[in-house]
Amino acid sequence: MASNELGGTQTQASRDYLDELNPEQRCAVEFGMEDATGGGPLLIIAGAGTGKTQTLAYRLAHLLVRGADARRVLLMTFSRRAARELEHRVGKIVQQVLNLDAGTGHLTLPWCGTFHGIGARLLREYATRVGLDASFTILDRADSVDLMGIVRYQQGYSETERRFPSKASCLSIYSRAVNSREPLQVLLDGAYPWCSTWKSALDELFAAYVAQKQAQHILDYDDLLLYWAHMMEDPELGGEIGARFDHVLVDEYQDTNALQSDIVHALRPSGHGVTVVGDDAQSIYSFRSATVRNILDFAQHYQPAAARVSLARNYRSSPQILSACNAVIGLAKEGFEKRLWSDRAATPPAEIVEVGDETDQAQYVARSILERRETGMALRNQAVLFRTSSHSALLEIELARRDIPFVKYGGLRFLEAAHIKDVLSLLRWADNPHHGLAATRVAQLLPGVGPATASRIAGAAASGDMLAALDRLEIAESLRAPWDELRRVLRRLSKGAARWPLAIGEAIEWYLPHLERIYDDARVRRIDLEDLARMAALHGTRERFLTEMTLDPPEAVGDEAGAPYKDDDFLVLSTIHSAKGREWRAVSVLNVVDGCIPSDMATGTIAEIEEERRLLYVAMTRARDHLSLVVPRRFYIHQQSDKGDRHVYAQRSRFVPDALLPHFALSAWLPTVPLASSSVPKPNVAPIDLAEKVRRSWERN
DNA sequence: GCTCAGGCTCTTTTT
DNA sequence: GAGCCTGAGC
């Protein structure tokens, strides 16, 4: 697109647009520009709110303005949302600098996306050269767990007396091993000591899991990186892929794992044209094998060492909020020493609010959100963050009760609902006849078909011409009608026959009778299917729809689906992980107590606890003008099988010890006394103010 | 070979 | 409260 026009259009007028940057940012943007290759490796340490995206966008724009070819720039971000935003910002800057009018068309960076997304693209392109089927299907996490479960069962590890790790544990061990590139025994001893004795059994299990994936022409998330890394290790192919790019930029480098850093290093072994950006204090993805060592050791990886620029001026938060953030991260054990500073206008200090229990917490938060809204702060400028998706359950009820619209990020996804997976499985099976996992899932929807029949059906489908093979298959007479229906829809969906997006309508139409039969709440689920159909229409082909739904699933409940709601004002609820890179004027953090932050699932090792500390830091640094940490004193514990529900007293999070309290304003909040307990007449009660009551009836409460 | 009931375990964060 | 495994009954 615009890249062609960019070559040679370098102008003098473009110099002063860098004046908007502060000296450190400018240094990062201009680094190595005297060199046609963009200079040696560069590490940008960008603290929270220091204009990281801005700096990266300017550096990219600067490269393009000075003649770099947009098609030869590889930009990897953590999420698709971040990729889109960067692309948009770069386009705007370039357009302004070169005085292109809006009609010139938007600049596109064709190689801009997540590691997994870029990996998938390269693998499809090089599939035939590396022995893959170019129409491979990508397995999402839940499907990977299911496949691991099947293999686990086939290998005979599911007999209970042997107490073998669960399918989910098996997959997470496998995934950790792949992404960290650690030998299995080392990984087990370090992170899964209770599984250490299963080393050789796990070796066998994983070998079978890999064989199954290959037989079914499917890749899981880890494979997208693993096969890519393997391609890079081949001298010829690796060189060829590396030579396609002049510049490699990686955002959120603190959250990359060993496999990803190997890929980056292999793309450009000399480090020329490599820029990585990140903040070690915000590393929160070690459960996905991300290692903060990548960023801590990046500079020394090269000879001579990579240049390093640190951004410490914070543009986001008020000095009061920042001092609380700095205090919390100041207690961390390791990291680049840096203190963020801000000269924004003063605000009241960050708050710690004690409430009675989680019910009070929900009331307090809902109420304070409405109060701020009354002062003119729109709901969309406010967010509520929490460690675990379920922590917001009570608040969601309270918000619904008060008619406060919200969107929730993180946690259970749309795609994980059984009825969505059923329909997607049908499409995936039609797309990839070898996909036994999808095939067995679909076949078992037919009443009277269980695992045995389903696996016969899947086996037949994988052998050559799927439709002919299924026609030949012997199926019990009692299954005749549903079996005919299934083959009919498969024929209509088969490659070539299916027009997109009409095909999804056919798939849903076939599925509806099964939906009605299986679920009591079929009507609600049917609405989800309508949403799915709408999303499908936004993608050009079936293959792209299936790939993108897996790699970039709709992030929020209600996201994408409800276009008419887009203009509405709504509150954001989000897990802290999903809040990365975002900011709001007011942020409330729920359950700032030990057991939630840090999660009691993550207090085993010092490294885990340190990561939980960074998690709280990430949550706090999202706030611009208002921050409150909510501390419920009493907790109801459900799901403790033996004694039933009980409640426990919680301590304020260990990450905010008494010594840090001077950085906060402390308060306690009590719910308004319920009417019943105040109904005893008190002396000197004021007369009932009916006028007040009438006025109040117009207030939103 | 399919389905359903009953007893067991585990419970986070996500591309 | 859900998911997993087993075993009884059809």
XYZ file of C-alpha atoms (C1' of nucleotides) in Angstrom:
726
model
C 0.000 0.000 0.000
C 1.493 3.250 1.151
C 4.909 1.696 1.429
C 5.625 2.201 -2.235
C 4.984 5.884 -2.081
C 7.080 6.145 1.019
C 10.402 5.306 -0.559
C 12.230 8.499 -1.455
C 9.549 10.807 -0.131
C 11.646 11.800 2.811
C 11.002 15.403 3.681
C 12.572 18.031 5.857
C 9.153 18.945 7.133
C 9.137 15.623 8.905
C 11.777 16.618 11.442
C 9.736 18.624 13.872
C 7.036 16.030 14.413
C 9.452 14.386 16.812
C 9.270 17.486 19.018
C 6.201 16.006 20.684
C 8.429 13.421 22.313
C 10.416 13.798 25.513
C 14.211 13.377 25.297
C 14.254 9.692 26.225
C 11.438 8.834 23.856
C 13.146 10.749 21.112
C 16.375 8.947 21.772
C 14.548 5.617 21.408
C 12.803 6.726 18.232
C 15.916 8.070 16.517
C 18.262 5.332 17.627
C 20.291 3.901 14.750
C 18.571 5.979 12.094
C 21.862 7.068 10.573
C 22.280 3.438 9.588
C 20.190 2.072 6.702
C 19.512 -1.113 8.660
C 18.031 0.777 11.590
C 21.092 0.166 13.701
C 22.053 -2.555 16.117
C 19.738 -4.189 18.632
C 17.786 -1.824 20.853
C 16.107 -2.481 24.178
C 13.525 0.009 25.370
C 12.597 -0.320 29.024
C 9.271 1.433 29.206
C 7.646 1.737 32.611
C 3.871 1.723 32.972
C 2.239 4.740 31.357
C 5.451 6.167 29.939
C 4.169 6.369 26.383
C 5.451 3.012 25.252
C 2.956 2.569 22.449
C 3.517 6.135 21.392
C 7.273 5.615 21.252
C 6.999 2.380 19.325
C 4.558 3.954 16.890
C 6.855 6.914 16.311
C 9.885 4.709 15.835
C 8.022 2.672 13.250
C 6.647 5.744 11.537
C 10.093 7.286 11.534
C 11.527 4.194 9.866
C 8.827 4.265 7.207
C 9.177 7.976 6.595
C 12.885 7.449 6.101
C 12.260 4.888 3.442
C 11.743 1.524 5.126
C 9.413 -0.827 3.292
C 6.292 -1.547 5.329
C 6.080 -5.020 3.812
C 9.461 -5.879 5.282
C 8.659 -4.852 8.829
C 7.749 -7.580 11.307
C 5.915 -6.270 14.353
C 4.879 -8.637 17.090
C 2.588 -7.671 19.895
C 0.897 -9.496 22.675
C -2.657 -9.305 21.436
C -4.439 -8.519 18.246
C -5.976 -5.469 19.886
C -2.507 -4.023 20.528
C -1.461 -4.825 16.953
C -4.426 -3.037 15.457
C -3.917 0.007 17.644
C -0.256 0.308 16.728
C -0.928 -0.070 13.042
C -3.557 2.628 13.270
C -1.293 5.051 15.132
C 1.636 4.519 12.801
C -0.644 5.144 9.855
C -1.862 8.403 11.326
C 1.624 9.700 12.044
C 2.918 8.800 8.604
C -0.089 10.379 6.979
C 0.420 13.634 8.865
C 4.135 13.830 8.289
C 3.906 13.205 4.582
C 0.832 15.375 4.192
C -1.033 12.552 2.559
C -4.712 13.257 2.314
C -7.127 10.869 3.876
C -8.029 9.513 0.457
C -4.614 7.933 -0.016
C -5.779 4.883 1.859
C -4.665 3.529 5.160
C -1.168 2.336 5.699
C -1.080 -1.346 6.444
C 1.645 -3.340 8.073
C 1.092 -6.763 6.580
C 3.330 -8.507 9.117
C 1.819 -7.093 12.255
C 0.227 -9.434 14.773
C 0.815 -11.846 17.621
C 3.602 -14.409 17.613
C 0.988 -17.112 17.192
C -0.820 -15.334 14.385
C 2.360 -14.640 12.435
C 3.519 -18.210 13.064
C 0.268 -19.588 11.668
C 0.640 -17.481 8.539
C 4.223 -18.478 7.890
C 3.416 -22.128 8.497
C 0.569 -22.126 6.000
C 2.843 -20.498 3.493
C 5.729 -22.921 3.992
C 3.548 -25.943 4.828
C 4.475 -28.073 1.861
C 8.162 -27.463 2.393
C 8.074 -28.650 5.985
C 5.763 -31.614 5.536
C 2.559 -30.066 6.865
C -0.866 -30.039 5.264
C -1.496 -26.393 4.378
C -5.103 -26.663 5.539
C -4.174 -27.674 9.062
C -6.644 -26.774 11.791
C -5.552 -24.879 14.905
C -6.630 -26.331 18.220
C -7.689 -23.971 20.955
C -6.772 -24.629 24.537
C -9.918 -26.515 25.492
C -9.688 -28.751 22.439
C -6.050 -29.451 23.234
C -7.070 -30.540 26.708
C -9.729 -32.818 25.234
C -7.271 -34.383 22.846
C -4.801 -34.902 25.664
C -7.614 -36.570 27.601
C -8.349 -38.947 24.746
C -4.715 -39.908 24.343
C -4.377 -40.288 28.079
C -7.311 -42.689 28.066
C -6.011 -44.639 25.063
C -2.662 -45.086 26.749
C -4.379 -46.522 29.790
C -3.434 -43.736 32.214
C -6.977 -42.979 33.231
C -7.437 -45.953 35.551
C -8.030 -44.225 38.800
C -5.907 -46.283 41.142
C -2.773 -44.986 39.441
C -3.641 -41.361 40.187
C -2.076 -40.043 37.037
C -2.069 -36.250 36.517
C -5.339 -34.962 35.052
C -5.602 -34.213 31.356
C -5.377 -30.490 32.063
C -2.243 -30.951 34.163
C -0.733 -33.140 31.453
C -1.336 -30.480 28.853
C 0.033 -27.695 30.989
C 3.172 -29.715 31.682
C 3.531 -30.462 27.986
C 2.979 -26.844 27.079
C 5.457 -25.604 29.660
C 8.070 -28.050 28.399
C 7.623 -26.931 24.797
C 7.601 -23.209 25.511
C 10.396 -23.150 28.040
C 12.556 -25.594 26.033
C 13.519 -27.240 29.302
C 14.117 -30.978 29.573
C 11.035 -32.649 31.019
C 12.758 -33.952 34.132
C 14.115 -30.512 35.010
C 10.706 -28.959 34.519
C 8.981 -31.624 36.622
C 11.451 -31.339 39.476
C 11.188 -27.576 39.504
C 7.540 -26.825 38.849
C 5.610 -30.097 39.208
C 7.477 -32.057 41.883
C 4.427 -34.241 42.613
C 4.611 -35.519 39.016
C 8.336 -36.212 38.977
C 7.880 -39.945 39.209
C 5.769 -39.956 36.060
C 8.583 -38.726 33.814
C 8.787 -41.734 31.489
C 5.020 -42.194 31.346
C 4.641 -38.529 30.427
C 7.288 -38.914 27.738
C 5.216 -41.674 26.182
C 1.993 -39.772 26.588
C 3.404 -36.659 24.925
C 4.827 -38.694 22.064
C 1.368 -40.148 21.468
C -0.215 -36.698 21.735
C 2.161 -35.353 19.094
C 1.475 -38.355 16.843
C -2.273 -37.797 17.160
C -1.985 -34.133 16.237
C 0.057 -34.974 13.182
C -2.325 -37.722 12.066
C -5.264 -35.344 12.368
C -3.500 -32.438 10.624
C -3.928 -30.178 13.598
C -1.569 -27.845 15.420
C -2.029 -26.533 18.922
C -0.964 -23.053 20.070
C 2.459 -24.285 21.107
C 3.033 -25.909 17.712
C 2.636 -22.548 15.993
C 5.740 -21.367 17.820
C 7.532 -24.710 17.906
C 7.323 -25.412 14.165
C 8.283 -21.823 13.454
C 11.332 -22.122 15.703
C 12.241 -25.377 13.956
C 11.947 -23.701 10.564
C 14.337 -21.044 11.801
C 16.836 -23.684 12.883
C 17.141 -24.988 9.345
C 19.989 -22.951 7.842
C 18.448 -22.539 4.403
C 14.812 -22.036 5.344
C 15.649 -19.989 8.432
C 17.852 -17.696 6.366
C 15.134 -17.319 3.779
C 12.503 -16.329 6.314
C 14.873 -13.972 8.136
C 15.752 -12.289 4.847
C 12.143 -11.282 4.313
C 12.371 -8.693 7.081
C 14.544 -5.621 7.545
C 13.095 -4.719 10.916
C 11.808 -6.855 13.739
C 10.000 -5.110 16.581
C 8.607 -6.904 19.608
C 6.280 -5.366 22.153
C 5.750 -6.647 25.730
C 9.042 -8.468 25.573
C 8.919 -9.248 29.300
C 6.115 -11.705 28.561
C 7.859 -13.738 25.871
C 9.091 -17.263 26.500
C 12.249 -19.100 25.469
C 10.738 -20.314 22.210
C 9.751 -16.797 21.235
C 13.108 -15.264 22.068
C 14.822 -18.021 20.081
C 12.660 -17.065 17.124
C 13.556 -13.398 17.464
C 17.247 -14.180 17.702
C 17.112 -16.531 14.732
C 15.268 -14.035 12.562
C 18.150 -11.604 12.822
C 21.171 -13.243 14.453
C 23.243 -10.063 14.250
C 20.569 -8.104 16.058
C 20.537 -5.453 13.360
C 17.091 -3.951 13.002
C 15.810 -5.604 16.176
C 13.904 -3.478 18.686
C 12.290 -4.942 21.764
C 10.144 -3.036 24.223
C 8.931 -4.030 27.642
C 8.886 -3.537 31.378
C 10.292 -6.204 33.659
C 8.060 -4.894 36.452
C 4.998 -5.936 34.460
C 5.942 -9.522 33.722
C 2.838 -11.533 34.611
C 2.735 -14.516 32.287
C 5.169 -17.034 33.719
C 2.365 -19.601 33.838
C 2.661 -19.509 30.068
C 6.420 -20.012 30.361
C 7.205 -16.357 29.863
C 10.527 -15.609 31.469
C 11.587 -12.222 32.691
C 15.147 -13.322 31.904
C 14.460 -12.591 28.245
C 14.326 -8.881 28.905
C 16.862 -8.836 31.724
C 19.441 -10.639 29.575
C 18.554 -9.206 26.161
C 21.358 -6.651 25.977
C 24.089 -9.140 26.894
C 22.900 -11.606 24.274
C 24.679 -9.515 21.654
C 28.306 -8.648 21.088
C 28.657 -5.712 21.565
C 25.749 -5.446 23.969
C 22.458 -3.997 22.768
C 21.731 -0.345 23.448
C 19.268 0.384 26.192
C 16.908 3.312 26.653
C 14.705 3.703 29.717
C 11.489 5.681 29.825
C 10.564 6.808 33.313
C 8.333 9.801 32.835
C 4.791 8.681 33.434
C 2.023 10.508 31.605
C -0.831 8.439 32.914
C -1.200 8.626 36.659
C -1.281 11.460 39.148
C 1.783 11.794 41.419
C -0.264 10.497 44.367
C -1.294 7.326 42.600
C 2.169 6.845 41.218
C 3.725 7.080 44.659
C 1.500 4.216 45.835
C 2.464 2.166 42.753
C 6.159 2.871 43.230
C 5.889 1.886 46.882
C 4.313 -1.461 46.041
C 6.804 -2.409 43.337
C 9.649 -0.987 45.441
C 9.345 -4.039 47.686
C 10.071 -6.386 44.759
C 13.176 -8.509 44.981
C 14.653 -8.025 41.522
C 14.364 -5.780 38.507
C 15.817 -2.791 36.729
C 15.890 0.016 39.242
C 13.554 2.708 38.094
C 11.220 5.158 39.713
C 8.473 6.541 37.598
C 7.698 10.196 37.997
C 4.852 12.375 36.871
C 4.154 16.081 36.882
C 0.458 15.751 36.326
C -1.886 17.716 38.554
C -2.356 16.431 42.070
C -5.313 14.250 43.004
C -6.374 12.770 46.326
C -4.230 9.777 47.285
C -4.978 6.192 46.316
C -7.552 4.648 48.641
C -7.687 1.487 50.653
C -11.286 0.803 51.550
C -12.234 -1.851 54.056
C -15.660 -3.375 53.689
C -17.427 -6.116 55.616
C -17.626 -8.872 53.046
C -17.912 -9.450 49.324
C -21.551 -8.419 49.249
C -20.625 -5.082 50.791
C -17.776 -4.837 48.343
C -20.140 -5.186 45.399
C -22.420 -2.533 46.857
C -19.614 -0.158 47.639
C -18.079 -0.447 44.178
C -21.375 -0.078 42.331
C -22.231 2.916 44.424
C -18.921 4.705 44.055
C -19.030 4.128 40.314
C -22.402 5.831 40.134
C -21.194 8.662 42.336
C -18.296 9.336 40.003
C -20.622 9.134 37.076
C -22.743 11.822 38.675
C -19.699 14.057 38.797
C -19.285 13.625 35.072
C -16.989 10.646 34.753
C -18.540 8.394 32.143
C -18.775 4.691 32.855
C -16.376 3.993 30.013
C -13.666 5.873 31.896
C -13.960 3.528 34.834
C -12.917 -0.057 35.344
C -13.055 -2.758 37.973
C -10.138 -5.203 38.014
C -9.733 -8.544 39.789
C -7.358 -11.488 39.996
C -9.773 -14.224 39.011
C -12.748 -14.105 36.735
C -15.134 -15.408 39.391
C -14.279 -12.559 41.763
C -16.664 -10.298 39.922
C -19.725 -12.558 40.239
C -21.437 -10.659 43.053
C -20.592 -7.325 41.501
C -22.138 -8.418 38.205
C -25.389 -9.159 39.983
C -25.289 -5.807 41.747
C -24.571 -3.962 38.491
C -27.423 -5.713 36.755
C -29.724 -4.833 39.642
C -28.799 -1.171 39.316
C -28.988 -1.183 35.552
C -25.328 -0.334 35.050
C -24.182 -1.669 31.673
C -20.817 -3.405 31.639
C -18.534 -5.467 29.452
C -16.409 -8.160 30.992
C -12.983 -9.169 29.742
C -11.228 -12.390 30.635
C -12.465 -15.600 32.074
C -14.873 -17.951 30.383
C -15.037 -17.284 26.736
C -17.833 -17.352 24.282
C -16.013 -20.062 22.369
C -15.882 -22.388 25.312
C -19.631 -22.835 25.466
C -20.560 -26.338 24.377
C -23.079 -25.273 21.739
C -20.585 -22.938 20.068
C -17.972 -25.659 20.033
C -20.465 -28.081 18.512
C -21.125 -25.847 15.540
C -17.471 -24.903 15.090
C -16.536 -28.587 15.249
C -18.869 -29.336 12.379
C -17.228 -26.606 10.302
C -13.750 -27.737 11.291
C -14.509 -31.321 10.402
C -15.852 -30.306 7.013
C -12.723 -28.216 6.514
C -10.316 -30.912 7.640
C -11.618 -34.508 7.302
C -8.646 -35.790 9.305
C -9.792 -33.809 12.332
C -10.864 -36.781 14.441
C -11.463 -34.707 17.540
C -14.016 -32.533 15.780
C -15.520 -35.548 14.022
C -16.125 -37.525 17.201
C -17.623 -34.521 18.909
C -20.058 -33.971 16.080
C -20.937 -37.658 15.685
C -21.772 -37.992 19.354
C -24.435 -35.358 18.971
C -26.573 -37.973 17.236
C -28.784 -39.706 19.785
C -27.598 -43.293 20.172
C -24.044 -42.571 19.070
C -21.427 -42.905 21.798
C -17.641 -43.001 21.799
C -17.323 -46.305 19.938
C -19.545 -45.477 16.990
C -18.221 -41.937 16.854
C -14.650 -43.069 16.569
C -15.616 -45.506 13.778
C -17.200 -42.610 11.936
C -14.174 -40.372 12.490
C -11.838 -43.113 11.322
C -13.791 -43.646 8.116
C -13.893 -39.921 7.397
C -10.119 -39.672 7.635
C -9.529 -42.333 5.015
C -9.474 -40.731 1.614
C -12.704 -39.371 0.165
C -14.706 -38.483 3.248
C -18.191 -38.399 1.774
C -17.834 -41.648 -0.136
C -16.312 -43.359 2.870
C -19.159 -42.277 5.106
C -21.687 -43.497 2.561
C -20.083 -46.944 2.674
C -19.993 -47.086 6.462
C -22.403 -49.524 8.094
C -24.576 -47.782 10.641
C -27.344 -49.214 12.795
C -30.823 -48.957 11.230
C -32.063 -47.043 14.289
C -29.689 -44.213 13.410
C -30.831 -43.995 9.811
C -32.565 -40.610 9.813
C -30.038 -38.557 11.841
C -27.184 -40.260 10.000
C -28.626 -39.222 6.639
C -29.070 -35.682 7.898
C -25.476 -35.512 9.056
C -24.110 -36.739 5.746
C -26.339 -34.311 3.908
C -24.997 -31.315 5.815
C -21.420 -32.522 5.433
C -21.942 -32.741 1.687
C -23.241 -29.203 1.598
C -20.336 -27.984 3.691
C -17.647 -29.915 1.843
C -14.807 -27.984 0.290
C -15.847 -26.240 -2.864
C -19.560 -26.785 -2.324
C -19.859 -24.374 0.546
C -20.343 -20.676 -0.043
C -19.238 -18.504 2.826
C -20.811 -17.197 5.017
C -23.969 -19.021 3.952
C -22.392 -22.259 5.095
C -22.578 -21.295 8.735
C -26.316 -20.920 8.388
C -26.547 -24.456 7.080
C -24.435 -25.740 9.921
C -26.619 -24.023 12.495
C -29.793 -25.199 10.826
C -28.587 -28.780 11.063
C -27.623 -28.255 14.682
C -30.796 -26.619 15.993
C -32.840 -29.810 16.521
C -29.941 -31.264 18.507
C -29.683 -28.071 20.518
C -33.377 -28.261 21.434
C -33.031 -31.894 22.458
C -29.856 -31.519 24.517
C -30.377 -28.293 26.443
C -33.161 -26.971 28.616
C -31.992 -23.428 27.959
C -31.881 -23.854 24.199
C -33.454 -20.451 23.620
C -30.608 -18.558 25.280
C -28.016 -20.608 23.480
C -29.722 -20.014 20.194
C -29.007 -16.310 20.553
C -25.309 -17.112 20.876
C -25.500 -19.011 17.615
C -27.023 -16.004 15.923
C -24.098 -13.955 17.226
C -21.719 -16.568 15.880
C -23.312 -16.299 12.455
C -22.935 -12.526 12.539
C -19.257 -12.838 13.410
C -18.777 -15.357 10.620
C -20.061 -12.856 8.111
C -17.203 -10.526 9.044
C -14.603 -12.993 7.793
C -13.888 -13.607 4.150
C -13.513 -17.351 4.089
C -14.280 -20.308 6.282
C -10.615 -21.050 6.835
C -9.909 -17.517 7.955
C -12.926 -17.472 10.190
C -11.878 -20.699 11.909
C -8.263 -19.581 12.262
C -9.099 -16.148 13.573
C -11.747 -17.363 15.975
C -9.103 -19.598 17.511
C -6.221 -17.121 17.539
C -8.220 -13.998 18.290
C -11.436 -15.023 19.999
C -13.959 -12.325 20.890
C -12.457 -10.913 24.037
C -15.396 -9.742 25.989
C -18.816 -11.022 26.704
C -20.994 -9.030 24.341
C -18.004 -7.864 22.300
C -18.337 -7.841 18.536
C -21.778 -9.309 18.719
C -23.727 -6.274 19.761
C -22.883 -3.551 17.282
C -25.844 -1.410 18.422
C -24.416 -1.240 21.950
C -21.143 0.202 20.743
C -22.177 3.811 21.292
C -23.506 3.151 24.744
C -21.624 4.065 27.858
C -20.505 0.977 29.700
C -18.263 0.012 32.557
C -15.332 -2.355 32.029
C -14.832 -5.373 34.245
C -11.607 -7.208 33.594
C -9.155 -9.699 34.967
C -5.869 -7.995 35.668
C -4.210 -10.062 32.966
C -6.669 -8.866 30.358
C -6.214 -5.253 31.476
C -2.607 -5.170 30.369
C -1.738 -2.122 28.315
C -5.008 -0.327 29.056
C -5.885 2.655 31.254
C -8.915 4.305 32.847
C -9.535 7.454 34.835
C -10.850 5.487 37.781
C -9.872 1.959 38.719
C -11.176 -0.200 41.548
C -9.335 -3.391 42.422
C -11.404 -6.101 44.095
C -10.325 -8.485 46.844
C -6.956 -6.990 47.698
C -6.521 -9.662 50.360
C -4.145 -12.528 50.882
C -5.540 -15.560 49.131
C -6.799 -13.506 46.194
C -3.786 -11.270 45.541
C -1.597 -13.228 45.901
C -3.853 -16.053 44.819
C -3.482 -18.943 47.217
C -2.830 -21.047 44.134
C 0.377 -19.118 43.630
C 2.218 -18.880 46.895
C 4.369 -21.960 46.455
C 7.600 -20.302 45.409
C 9.189 -16.899 45.795
C 9.050 -16.429 42.034
C 5.291 -17.024 42.046
C 4.748 -14.567 44.871
C 6.858 -11.952 43.116
C 4.736 -12.362 40.027
C 1.581 -11.792 42.070
C 3.148 -8.612 43.385
C 3.735 -7.429 39.827
C 0.139 -8.327 39.078
C -1.097 -5.934 41.757
C 1.318 -3.353 40.358
C -0.097 -3.783 36.857
C -3.623 -3.343 38.221
C -2.731 -0.175 40.137
C -0.819 1.447 37.303
C -3.911 1.321 35.062
C -5.401 4.255 37.009
C -5.122 7.872 35.938
C -6.953 9.948 38.566
C -8.600 7.620 40.997
C -7.552 4.305 42.476
C -9.195 2.274 45.184
C -8.098 -1.044 46.562
C -11.006 -2.799 48.188
C -10.410 -5.098 51.143
C -13.316 -7.272 52.263
C -12.678 -8.529 55.781
C -14.887 -11.585 55.690
C -14.991 -14.265 53.028
C -17.465 -16.985 52.386
C -15.757 -20.083 51.158
C -17.938 -22.290 49.025
C -17.094 -25.609 47.485
C -15.118 -26.971 50.389
C -16.506 -30.431 50.103
C -16.282 -31.734 53.649
C -17.781 -29.073 55.878
C -19.896 -27.115 53.455
C -19.810 -23.321 53.310
C -18.061 -21.385 55.993
C -16.508 -17.983 56.304
C -12.996 -16.891 57.074
C -11.395 -13.591 57.998
C -9.067 -12.186 55.405
C -5.944 -10.102 55.787
C -5.107 -7.152 53.625
C -2.736 -8.272 50.863
C 0.829 -8.793 52.036
C 1.909 -6.515 49.174
C 0.522 -3.508 51.054
C 2.099 -3.897 54.496
C 1.588 -1.284 57.205
C 4.808 0.442 56.229
C 3.223 1.470 52.917
C 0.039 2.879 54.409
C 1.279 6.500 54.350
C 0.918 6.334 50.565
C -2.807 5.638 50.844
C -5.951 7.141 52.293
C -7.623 4.606 54.548
C -11.330 4.298 55.060
C -13.970 1.812 56.030
C -17.334 1.597 54.401
C -20.549 0.258 55.832
C -23.615 -0.492 53.775
C -26.612 1.711 54.411
C -28.491 0.164 57.284
C -31.337 -1.925 55.922
C -34.787 -0.542 56.676
C -35.818 -3.462 58.858
C -33.250 -2.881 61.567
C -34.016 0.824 61.836
C -37.755 0.329 62.034
C -37.785 0.537 65.814
C -39.020 4.059 66.484
C -36.297 6.227 67.886
C -36.809 9.284 70.007
C -36.842 12.584 68.153
C -37.334 11.040 64.761
C -37.645 13.658 62.092
C -41.025 13.750 60.364
C -41.199 11.842 57.115
C -40.194 14.175 54.330
C -42.563 13.290 51.517
C -41.323 16.073 49.295
C -37.832 14.663 49.520
C -39.177 11.218 48.726
C -40.947 12.471 45.624
C -37.803 14.188 44.411
C -35.793 11.061 45.098
C -38.041 8.954 42.975
C -36.407 10.563 39.962
C -32.885 9.828 40.992
C -31.113 6.795 39.711
C -29.987 4.922 42.751
C -22.508 -50.410 22.674
C -25.078 -46.498 24.842
C -26.733 -43.921 28.829
C -27.219 -42.508 33.295
C -26.449 -42.513 38.342
C -23.246 -42.199 42.007
C -18.828 -41.424 44.119
C -14.719 -39.173 43.634
C -11.367 -34.862 42.966
C -10.076 -30.114 42.115
C -10.995 -25.480 41.884
C -6.119 -18.960 38.270
C -4.255 -16.060 34.936
C -4.392 -16.838 28.266
C -2.119 -16.891 22.872
C -20.426 -27.269 41.476
C -18.450 -29.247 37.616
C -15.853 -32.876 35.540
C -14.146 -37.556 35.592
C -14.430 -42.447 36.159
C -16.825 -46.696 36.952
C -20.358 -49.890 36.797
C -25.309 -51.202 36.357
C -29.043 -51.637 33.281
C -31.015 -51.400 28.823
